[in-house]
Amino acid sequence: MGGTKTDRDEEFQAFIVGAWPRLLRTAYLLAGEQYAAEDLVQSAAEKACAAWAKVRRAGDPHSYVRRILVNEHARRWRRRAPELLVYAVPDEAGAEDCYARADQRGALMTALAALPARQREAVVLRYWEDLSDSQAAEAMGCSAGAVRSHAAKGIARLRGAAALKEIKGMTSIGGAV
């Protein structure tokens, strides 16, 4: 079956420690707030831990856990009205982050937070996570056509966002605007 319980625990711990920063960034972009992102990743990690044998057999544990994360976000979004207060991307963003300038980052995060949940999920997965339509569809639990539709509508709304138009020189969002 594959090792002792201690080996499985260590394998899961190594996976989650390595995947945590990327999952947290994705969760932050989905949830729009640091504490909500941390809760979202923690919930996804708990579910992944409980089903670790199944997760590690899936071939790509990161995709599996990202799907759990997106599903958890969708469940939470349906339970309560969204809060649209987003001020900055977490400090863990690297120097190569194209949204490093604070004025652009704040405007972009505000505009992203204003998108409906499915559009936000599609934009985040396609343009921040750089997933293909089929990979995003798998993570969102819908068809690739639905991902393309949600992403196109989300990008169109971002293009029309007044806050983004006010920023001089901001012409590209995830390479799509």
XYZ file of C-alpha atoms in Angstrom:
177
model
C 0.000 0.000 0.000
C 2.880 2.390 0.491
C 4.834 2.937 3.702
C 3.976 3.489 7.308
C 1.686 6.104 8.753
C 4.764 8.112 9.743
C 6.065 7.979 6.144
C 2.677 9.156 4.827
C 2.575 11.959 7.407
C 6.077 13.079 6.461
C 5.205 12.901 2.754
C 2.094 15.027 3.281
C 3.997 17.496 5.450
C 6.727 17.885 2.831
C 4.111 18.407 0.115
C 2.074 20.987 2.021
C 5.148 22.939 3.178
C 6.319 23.175 -0.431
C 2.889 23.962 -1.878
C 1.739 26.387 0.848
C 3.091 29.678 -0.628
C 1.567 29.043 -4.057
C -1.733 27.846 -2.588
C -1.817 30.885 -0.294
C -1.254 33.266 -3.201
C -4.019 31.614 -5.233
C -6.341 31.679 -2.222
C -5.549 35.350 -1.615
C -6.439 36.221 -5.186
C -9.681 34.258 -4.860
C -10.686 35.467 -1.397
C -9.250 38.973 -1.471
C -8.129 39.063 2.163
C -5.132 37.552 3.911
C -7.023 35.982 6.828
C -9.666 34.498 4.502
C -6.922 33.106 2.238
C -5.173 31.493 5.199
C -8.446 29.917 6.343
C -9.132 28.695 2.814
C -5.704 27.066 2.445
C -5.970 25.555 5.924
C -9.349 24.008 5.053
C -7.980 22.652 1.772
C -4.945 21.232 3.591
C -7.184 19.524 6.156
C -9.270 17.906 3.417
C -6.130 16.890 1.514
C -4.603 15.381 4.642
C -7.744 13.359 5.345
C -7.683 11.996 1.786
C -3.888 11.945 1.291
C -3.801 8.366 -0.015
C -6.227 9.349 -2.786
C -4.512 12.703 -3.402
C -1.057 11.217 -3.903
C -2.428 8.556 -6.273
C -3.940 11.309 -8.426
C -0.655 11.861 -10.261
C -0.541 15.619 -9.672
C -1.208 16.333 -5.998
C -0.884 20.106 -6.482
C -3.705 20.141 -9.058
C -5.827 17.961 -6.790
C -5.333 20.250 -3.793
C -5.878 23.362 -5.943
C -9.235 21.838 -6.976
C -10.094 21.351 -3.300
C -9.121 25.008 -2.717
C -11.336 26.295 -5.544
C -14.254 24.127 -4.408
C -13.866 25.349 -0.829
C -13.838 28.952 -2.062
C -16.991 28.337 -4.100
C -18.748 26.855 -1.063
C -17.821 29.838 1.106
C -18.809 32.325 -1.595
C -22.288 30.800 -1.816
C -22.720 30.987 1.963
C -22.107 34.711 2.388
C -22.050 37.951 0.482
C -18.605 38.919 -0.783
C -16.547 41.550 0.941
C -14.874 43.850 -1.533
C -12.100 45.277 0.613
C -8.741 44.390 -0.871
C -5.713 46.548 -0.293
C -2.520 44.717 -1.272
C -0.987 41.476 -2.458
C 0.845 39.607 0.328
C 4.481 40.558 0.941
C 5.617 37.071 -0.132
C 5.301 38.106 -3.791
C 8.699 37.933 -5.425
C 10.648 40.716 -7.076
C 9.589 39.355 -10.475
C 5.952 40.055 -9.608
C 4.637 42.347 -12.376
C 2.198 43.900 -9.891
C 4.924 45.062 -7.522
C 4.121 48.759 -7.775
C 1.667 49.608 -5.018
C -0.596 51.872 -7.071
C -1.183 49.219 -9.711
C -1.451 46.419 -7.199
C -4.122 48.130 -5.102
C -6.201 49.108 -8.134
C -5.894 45.660 -9.652
C -6.852 43.886 -6.438
C -9.849 46.178 -5.961
C -11.020 45.512 -9.515
C -10.420 41.768 -9.121
C -12.403 41.712 -5.870
C -15.349 43.297 -7.664
C -15.650 40.396 -10.125
C -18.287 37.702 -9.569
C -16.827 34.562 -7.974
C -16.707 32.364 -11.101
C -15.156 35.134 -13.204
C -12.567 35.779 -10.504
C -11.770 32.064 -10.288
C -11.346 31.810 -14.068
C -9.143 34.918 -14.270
C -6.984 33.843 -11.317
C -6.511 30.288 -12.569
C -5.924 31.242 -16.221
C -3.772 34.351 -15.811
C -2.132 34.141 -12.374
C -1.786 30.396 -12.112
C -1.144 30.189 -15.887
C -3.318 27.098 -16.283
C -4.712 25.985 -19.611
C -8.470 26.131 -20.209
C -8.760 22.411 -19.529
C -6.689 22.595 -16.329
C -8.745 25.539 -15.061
C -11.931 23.691 -16.016
C -10.806 20.713 -13.977
C -10.026 22.929 -10.986
C -13.356 24.774 -11.274
C -15.449 21.680 -12.007
C -16.865 22.982 -15.281
C -16.203 22.805 -19.020
C -13.299 24.483 -20.802
C -15.857 26.584 -22.696
C -17.277 27.857 -19.407
C -13.765 28.789 -18.282
C -13.165 30.709 -21.519
C -16.505 32.476 -21.116
C -15.958 33.385 -17.461
C -12.383 34.501 -18.138
C -13.400 36.639 -21.129
C -16.187 38.305 -19.152
C -13.868 38.848 -16.185
C -11.134 40.383 -18.336
C -13.704 42.597 -20.065
C -14.895 43.843 -16.667
C -11.307 44.454 -15.576
C -10.670 46.420 -18.766
C -13.675 48.593 -17.948
C -12.774 49.095 -14.285
C -12.437 52.808 -13.585
C -9.709 52.241 -10.989
C -7.524 50.541 -13.593
C -8.142 53.215 -16.209
C -6.922 55.872 -13.779
C -3.483 54.281 -13.527
C -1.291 55.784 -16.179
C 0.650 53.271 -18.186
C -1.191 50.191 -16.950
C -2.004 48.329 -20.137
C -1.581 44.673 -19.347
C -3.293 42.458 -16.784
C -1.947 38.930 -16.822
C -0.988 39.462 -20.459
C -4.667 39.618 -21.345
C -5.748 43.252 -21.259
